[in-house]
Coordinates of N, CA and C and ligand atoms in Angstrom, one line a residue:
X1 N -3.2 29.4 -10.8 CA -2.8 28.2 -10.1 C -2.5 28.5 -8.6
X2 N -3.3 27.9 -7.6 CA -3.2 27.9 -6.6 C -2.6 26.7 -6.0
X3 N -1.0 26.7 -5.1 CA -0.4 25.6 -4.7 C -0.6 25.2 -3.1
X4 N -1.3 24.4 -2.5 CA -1.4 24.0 -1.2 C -0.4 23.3 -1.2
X5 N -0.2 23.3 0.5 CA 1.0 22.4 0.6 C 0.4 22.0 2.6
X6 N 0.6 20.6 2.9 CA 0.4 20.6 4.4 C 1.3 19.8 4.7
X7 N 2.3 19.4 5.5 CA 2.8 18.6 6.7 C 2.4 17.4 7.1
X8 N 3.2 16.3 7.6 CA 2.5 15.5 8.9 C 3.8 14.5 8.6
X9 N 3.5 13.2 9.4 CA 3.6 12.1 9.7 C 3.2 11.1 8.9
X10 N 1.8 11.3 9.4 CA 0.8 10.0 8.3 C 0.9 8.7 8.4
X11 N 1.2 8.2 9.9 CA 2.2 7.0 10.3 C 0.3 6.3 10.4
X12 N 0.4 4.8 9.8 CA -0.8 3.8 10.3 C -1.6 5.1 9.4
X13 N -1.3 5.3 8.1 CA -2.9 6.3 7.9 C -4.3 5.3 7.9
X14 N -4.9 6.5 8.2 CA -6.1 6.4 8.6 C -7.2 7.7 7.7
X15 N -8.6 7.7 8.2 CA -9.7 8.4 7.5 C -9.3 9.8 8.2
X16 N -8.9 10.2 9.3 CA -8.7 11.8 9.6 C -7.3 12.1 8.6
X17 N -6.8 11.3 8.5 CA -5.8 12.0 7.7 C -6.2 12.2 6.2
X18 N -6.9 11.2 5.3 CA -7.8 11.1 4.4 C -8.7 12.1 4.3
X19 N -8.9 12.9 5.4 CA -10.0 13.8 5.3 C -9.5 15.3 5.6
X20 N -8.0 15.6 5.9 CA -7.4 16.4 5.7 C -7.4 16.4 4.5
X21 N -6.3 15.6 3.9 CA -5.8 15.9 3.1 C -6.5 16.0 1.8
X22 N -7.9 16.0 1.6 CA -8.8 15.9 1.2 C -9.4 17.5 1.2
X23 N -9.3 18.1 2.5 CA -10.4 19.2 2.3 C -9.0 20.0 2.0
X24 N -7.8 19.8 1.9 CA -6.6 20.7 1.5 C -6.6 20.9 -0.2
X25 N -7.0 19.4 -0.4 CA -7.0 19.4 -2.1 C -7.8 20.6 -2.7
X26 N -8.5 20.6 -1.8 CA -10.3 21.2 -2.5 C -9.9 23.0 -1.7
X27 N -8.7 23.4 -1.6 CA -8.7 24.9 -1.3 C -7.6 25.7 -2.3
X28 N -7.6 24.3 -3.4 CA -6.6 24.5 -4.5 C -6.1 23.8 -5.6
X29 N -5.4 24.8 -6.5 CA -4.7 23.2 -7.3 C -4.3 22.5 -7.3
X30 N -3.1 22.5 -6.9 CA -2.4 20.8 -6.7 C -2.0 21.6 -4.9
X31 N -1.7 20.0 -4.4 CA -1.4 20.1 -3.2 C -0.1 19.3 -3.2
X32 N 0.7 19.6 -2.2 CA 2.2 19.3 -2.0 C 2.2 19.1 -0.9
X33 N 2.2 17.9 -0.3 CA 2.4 16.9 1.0 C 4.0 17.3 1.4
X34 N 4.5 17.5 2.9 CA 5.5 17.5 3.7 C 5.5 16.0 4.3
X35 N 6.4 15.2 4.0 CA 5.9 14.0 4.6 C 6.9 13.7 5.7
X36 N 7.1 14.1 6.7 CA 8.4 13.9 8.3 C 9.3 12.6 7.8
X37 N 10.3 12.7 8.0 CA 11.0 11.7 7.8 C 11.1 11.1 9.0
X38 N 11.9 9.7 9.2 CA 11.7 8.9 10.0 C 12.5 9.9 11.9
X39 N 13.7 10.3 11.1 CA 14.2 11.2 12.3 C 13.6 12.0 12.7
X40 N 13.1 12.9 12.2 CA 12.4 14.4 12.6 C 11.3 13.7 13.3
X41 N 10.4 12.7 13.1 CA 9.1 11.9 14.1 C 10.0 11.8 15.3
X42 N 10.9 10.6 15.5 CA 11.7 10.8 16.5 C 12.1 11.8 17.4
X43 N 12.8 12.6 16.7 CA 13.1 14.2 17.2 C 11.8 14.6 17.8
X44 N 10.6 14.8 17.6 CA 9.1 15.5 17.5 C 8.5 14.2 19.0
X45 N 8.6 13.3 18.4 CA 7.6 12.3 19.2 C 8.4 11.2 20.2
X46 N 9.9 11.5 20.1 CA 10.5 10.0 21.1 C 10.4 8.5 20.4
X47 N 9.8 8.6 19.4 CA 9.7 7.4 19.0 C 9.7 7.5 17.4
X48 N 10.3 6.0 16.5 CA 9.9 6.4 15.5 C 8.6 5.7 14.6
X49 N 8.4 5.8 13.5 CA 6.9 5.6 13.3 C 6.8 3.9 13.2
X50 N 5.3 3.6 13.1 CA 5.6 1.7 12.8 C 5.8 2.1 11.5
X51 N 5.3 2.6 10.2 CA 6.0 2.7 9.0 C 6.9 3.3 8.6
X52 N 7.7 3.0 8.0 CA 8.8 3.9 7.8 C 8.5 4.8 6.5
X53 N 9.4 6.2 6.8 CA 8.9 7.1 5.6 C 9.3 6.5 4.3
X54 N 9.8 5.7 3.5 CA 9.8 5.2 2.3 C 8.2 4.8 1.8
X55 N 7.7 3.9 3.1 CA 6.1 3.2 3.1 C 5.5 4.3 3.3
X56 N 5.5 5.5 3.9 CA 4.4 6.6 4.1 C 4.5 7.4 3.4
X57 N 5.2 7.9 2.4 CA 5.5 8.6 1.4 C 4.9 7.9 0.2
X58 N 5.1 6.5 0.3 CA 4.5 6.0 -0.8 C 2.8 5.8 -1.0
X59 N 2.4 5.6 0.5 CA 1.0 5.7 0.6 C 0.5 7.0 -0.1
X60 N 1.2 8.4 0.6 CA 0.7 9.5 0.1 C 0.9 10.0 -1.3
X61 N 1.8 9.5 -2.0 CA 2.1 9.6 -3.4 C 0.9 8.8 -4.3
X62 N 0.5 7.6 -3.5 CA -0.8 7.4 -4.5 C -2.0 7.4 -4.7
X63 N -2.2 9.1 -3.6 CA -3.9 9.4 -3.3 C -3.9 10.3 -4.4
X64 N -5.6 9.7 -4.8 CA -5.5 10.9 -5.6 C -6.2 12.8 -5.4
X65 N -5.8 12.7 -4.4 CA -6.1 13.8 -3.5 C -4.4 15.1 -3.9
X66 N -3.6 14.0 -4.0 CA -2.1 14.4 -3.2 C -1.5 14.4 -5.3
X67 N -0.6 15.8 -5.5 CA 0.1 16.1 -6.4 C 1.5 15.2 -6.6
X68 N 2.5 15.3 -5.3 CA 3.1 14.7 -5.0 C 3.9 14.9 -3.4
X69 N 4.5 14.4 -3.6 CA 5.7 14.4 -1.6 C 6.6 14.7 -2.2
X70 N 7.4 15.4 -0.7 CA 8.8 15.3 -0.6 C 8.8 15.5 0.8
X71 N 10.2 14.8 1.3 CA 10.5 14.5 3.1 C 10.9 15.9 3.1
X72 N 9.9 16.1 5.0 CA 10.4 17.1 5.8 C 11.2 16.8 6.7
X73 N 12.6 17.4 6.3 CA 13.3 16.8 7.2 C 13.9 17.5 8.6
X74 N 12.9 18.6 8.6 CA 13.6 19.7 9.8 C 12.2 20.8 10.3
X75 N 11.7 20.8 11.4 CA 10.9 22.0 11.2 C 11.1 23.0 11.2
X76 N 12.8 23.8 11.3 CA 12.8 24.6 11.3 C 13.5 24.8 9.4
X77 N 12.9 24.4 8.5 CA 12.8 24.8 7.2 C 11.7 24.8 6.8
X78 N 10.7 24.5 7.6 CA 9.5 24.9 7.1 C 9.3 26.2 6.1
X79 N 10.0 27.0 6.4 CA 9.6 28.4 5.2 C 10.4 28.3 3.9
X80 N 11.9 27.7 4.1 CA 12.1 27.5 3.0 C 11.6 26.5 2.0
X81 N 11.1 25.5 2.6 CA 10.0 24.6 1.9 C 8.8 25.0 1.5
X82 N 8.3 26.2 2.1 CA 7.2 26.7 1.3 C 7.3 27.6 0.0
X83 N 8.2 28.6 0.3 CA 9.2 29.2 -0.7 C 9.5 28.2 -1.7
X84 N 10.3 27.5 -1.3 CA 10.5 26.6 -2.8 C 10.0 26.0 -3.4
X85 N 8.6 25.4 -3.0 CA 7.6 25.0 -3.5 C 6.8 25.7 -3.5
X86 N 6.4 27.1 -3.8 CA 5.9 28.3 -4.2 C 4.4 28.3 -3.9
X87 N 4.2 28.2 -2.3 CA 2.9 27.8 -1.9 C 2.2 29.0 -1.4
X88 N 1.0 28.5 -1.9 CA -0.1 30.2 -1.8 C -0.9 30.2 -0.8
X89 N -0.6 28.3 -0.2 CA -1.5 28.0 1.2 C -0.9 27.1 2.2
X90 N -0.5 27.1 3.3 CA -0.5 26.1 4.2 C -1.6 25.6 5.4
X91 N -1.8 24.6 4.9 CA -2.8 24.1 5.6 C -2.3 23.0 6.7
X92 N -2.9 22.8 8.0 CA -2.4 22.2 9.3 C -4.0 21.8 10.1
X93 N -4.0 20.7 10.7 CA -4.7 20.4 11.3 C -5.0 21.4 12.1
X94 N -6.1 22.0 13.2 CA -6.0 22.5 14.3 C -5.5 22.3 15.6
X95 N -5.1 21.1 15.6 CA -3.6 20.7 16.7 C -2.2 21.3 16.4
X96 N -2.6 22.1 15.4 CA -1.5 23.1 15.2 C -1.8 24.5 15.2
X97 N -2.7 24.6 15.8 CA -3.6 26.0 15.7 C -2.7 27.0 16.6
X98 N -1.9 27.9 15.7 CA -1.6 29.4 16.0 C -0.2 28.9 15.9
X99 N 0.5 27.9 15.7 CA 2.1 27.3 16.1 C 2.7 27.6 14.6
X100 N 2.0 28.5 13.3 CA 2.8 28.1 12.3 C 2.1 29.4 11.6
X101 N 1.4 30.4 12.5 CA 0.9 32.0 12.3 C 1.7 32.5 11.5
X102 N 3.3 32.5 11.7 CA 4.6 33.5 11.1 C 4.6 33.3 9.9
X103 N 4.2 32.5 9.3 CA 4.3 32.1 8.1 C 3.3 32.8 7.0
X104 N 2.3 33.2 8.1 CA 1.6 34.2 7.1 C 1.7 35.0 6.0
X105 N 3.4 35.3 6.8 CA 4.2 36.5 5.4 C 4.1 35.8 4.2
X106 N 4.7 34.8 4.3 CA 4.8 34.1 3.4 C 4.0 33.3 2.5
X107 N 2.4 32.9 2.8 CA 1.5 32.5 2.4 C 0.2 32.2 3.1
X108 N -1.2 32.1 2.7 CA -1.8 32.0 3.4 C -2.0 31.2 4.9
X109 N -2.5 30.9 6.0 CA -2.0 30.0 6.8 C -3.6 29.4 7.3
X110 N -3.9 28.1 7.0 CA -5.2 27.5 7.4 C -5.4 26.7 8.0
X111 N -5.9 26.4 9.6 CA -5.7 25.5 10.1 C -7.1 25.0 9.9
X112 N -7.3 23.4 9.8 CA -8.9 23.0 9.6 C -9.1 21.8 10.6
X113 N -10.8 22.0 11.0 CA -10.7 21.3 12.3 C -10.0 19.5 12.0
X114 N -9.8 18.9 13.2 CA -9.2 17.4 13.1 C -10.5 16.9 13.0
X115 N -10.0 15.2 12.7 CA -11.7 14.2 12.1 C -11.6 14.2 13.5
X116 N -12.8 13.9 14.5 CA -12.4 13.7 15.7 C -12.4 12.0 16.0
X117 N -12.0 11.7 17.1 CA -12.0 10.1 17.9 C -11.3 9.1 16.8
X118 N -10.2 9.7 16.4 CA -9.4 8.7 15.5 C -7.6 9.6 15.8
X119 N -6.6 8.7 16.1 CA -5.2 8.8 16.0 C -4.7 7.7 15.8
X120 N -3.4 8.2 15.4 CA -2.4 6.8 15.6 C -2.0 6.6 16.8
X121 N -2.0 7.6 17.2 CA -1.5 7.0 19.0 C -2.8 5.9 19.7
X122 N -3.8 6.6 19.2 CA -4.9 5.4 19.9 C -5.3 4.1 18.9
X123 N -4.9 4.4 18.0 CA -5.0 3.0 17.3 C -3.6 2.1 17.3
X124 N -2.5 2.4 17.9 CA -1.9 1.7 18.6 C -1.7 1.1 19.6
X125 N -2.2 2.1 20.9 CA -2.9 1.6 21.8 C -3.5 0.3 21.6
X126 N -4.7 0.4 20.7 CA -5.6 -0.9 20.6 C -5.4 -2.0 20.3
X127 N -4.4 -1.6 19.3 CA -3.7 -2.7 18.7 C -3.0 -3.7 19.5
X128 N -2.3 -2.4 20.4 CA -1.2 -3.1 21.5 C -1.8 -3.6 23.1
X129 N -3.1 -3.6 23.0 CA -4.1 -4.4 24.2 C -3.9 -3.1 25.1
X130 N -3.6 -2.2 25.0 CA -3.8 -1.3 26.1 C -4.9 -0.7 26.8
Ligands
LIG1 N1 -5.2 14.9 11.4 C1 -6.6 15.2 11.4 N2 -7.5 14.4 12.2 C2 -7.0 13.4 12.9 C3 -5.7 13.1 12.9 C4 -4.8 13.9 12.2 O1 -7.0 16.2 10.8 N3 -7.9 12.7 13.6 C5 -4.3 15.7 10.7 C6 -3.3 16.5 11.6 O2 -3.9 17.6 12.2 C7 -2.2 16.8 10.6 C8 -2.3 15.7 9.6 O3 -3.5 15.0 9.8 O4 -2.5 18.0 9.9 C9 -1.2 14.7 9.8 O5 -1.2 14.3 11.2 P1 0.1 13.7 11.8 O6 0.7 12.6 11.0 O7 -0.2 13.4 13.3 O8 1.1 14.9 11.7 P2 2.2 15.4 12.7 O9 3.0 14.2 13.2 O10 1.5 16.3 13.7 O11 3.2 16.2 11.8 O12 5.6 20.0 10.4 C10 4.4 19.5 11.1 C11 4.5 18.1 11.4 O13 5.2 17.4 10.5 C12 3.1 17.5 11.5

C-alpha cells in the first residue's frame, strides 16, 4: 500500500487542480488531500477564499480521484500530518518546487509540473472585469 498525500487550497476548482490531483492518484494507492482551511489561506494569501473550506473540502471528498480530506490548519505541521497519515509520498505542484525538500526524511517528496494558463487568481480577475 502506497499512501500519497498533497496540499492546497482548491478555492473556484478548476481542471489544473483536477489534473494534479489526478496524476497524484496514479503514483499510488489511496491519496490524502490537505485541504487549507479558511484561516491558514488568509494567513498564506491576505485574503480569504470565495469558497469556504466546508464547500472545498466537500468538492474534494467527492472526486473520485481523492480517498479522503482533512483540514490543514498550519504549515508548520506539515510533518506531523504526514507522519500521521503514514505517507510514502508527497506530492506539490511545482510552484512549490524545492520549499517542502526537508521532508524527504520523512517520505518521498514529488513536485509535478502545474496545468499551465489556468489559476484562481486569474479566473477571478475575469470574473471581476479586471
Ligand atoms: N495547481 C496546478 N496547476 C494549476 C493550478 C494549481 O497543478 N494551474 C496545483 C498547485 O500546484 C497545488 C494544487 O494545485 O499543488 C492546489 O493549488 P492551490 O489551491 O493554489 O494550493 P495552495 O494555495 O498553493 O496551497 O501546504 C501547501 C498549501 O496548502 C498549498
Amino acid at each position: 500500500m502506497r499512501t500519497v498525500i498533497t496540499f492546497g487550497t482548491f478555492d473556484v476548482f478548476h481542471v489544473g487542480h483536477i489534473n494534479l490531483l489526478q496524476r497524484a492518484s496514479a503514483l499510488g494507492d489511496t491519496l490524502i488531500v490537505g485541504v487549507s482551511t479558511d484561516e491558514l489561506n488568509y494567513n498564506k494569501k491576505q485574503r480569504y477564499p470565495i469558497y469556504n473550506q466546508e464547500s472545498r473540502a466537500k468538492i474534494i471528498n467527492s472526486l473520485r480521484y481523492v480517498n479522503f480530506c482533512f483540514f490543514e490548519e498550519s504549515l508548520e505541521k506539515k510533518a506531523d500530518y504526514l507522519i500521521y497519515y503514514g505517507a510514502d509520498v508527497l506530492v506539490m505542484g511545482d510552484d512549490w518546487k524545492g520549499k517542502f525538500d526537508q521532508f524527504s526524511e520523512i517520505c518521498e517528496v514529488i513536485y509535478l509540473p502545474r496545468t499551465p494558463s489556468i489559476s484562481t487568481t486569474e479566473i477571478i480577475e475575469v470574473i471581476g472585469g479586471n
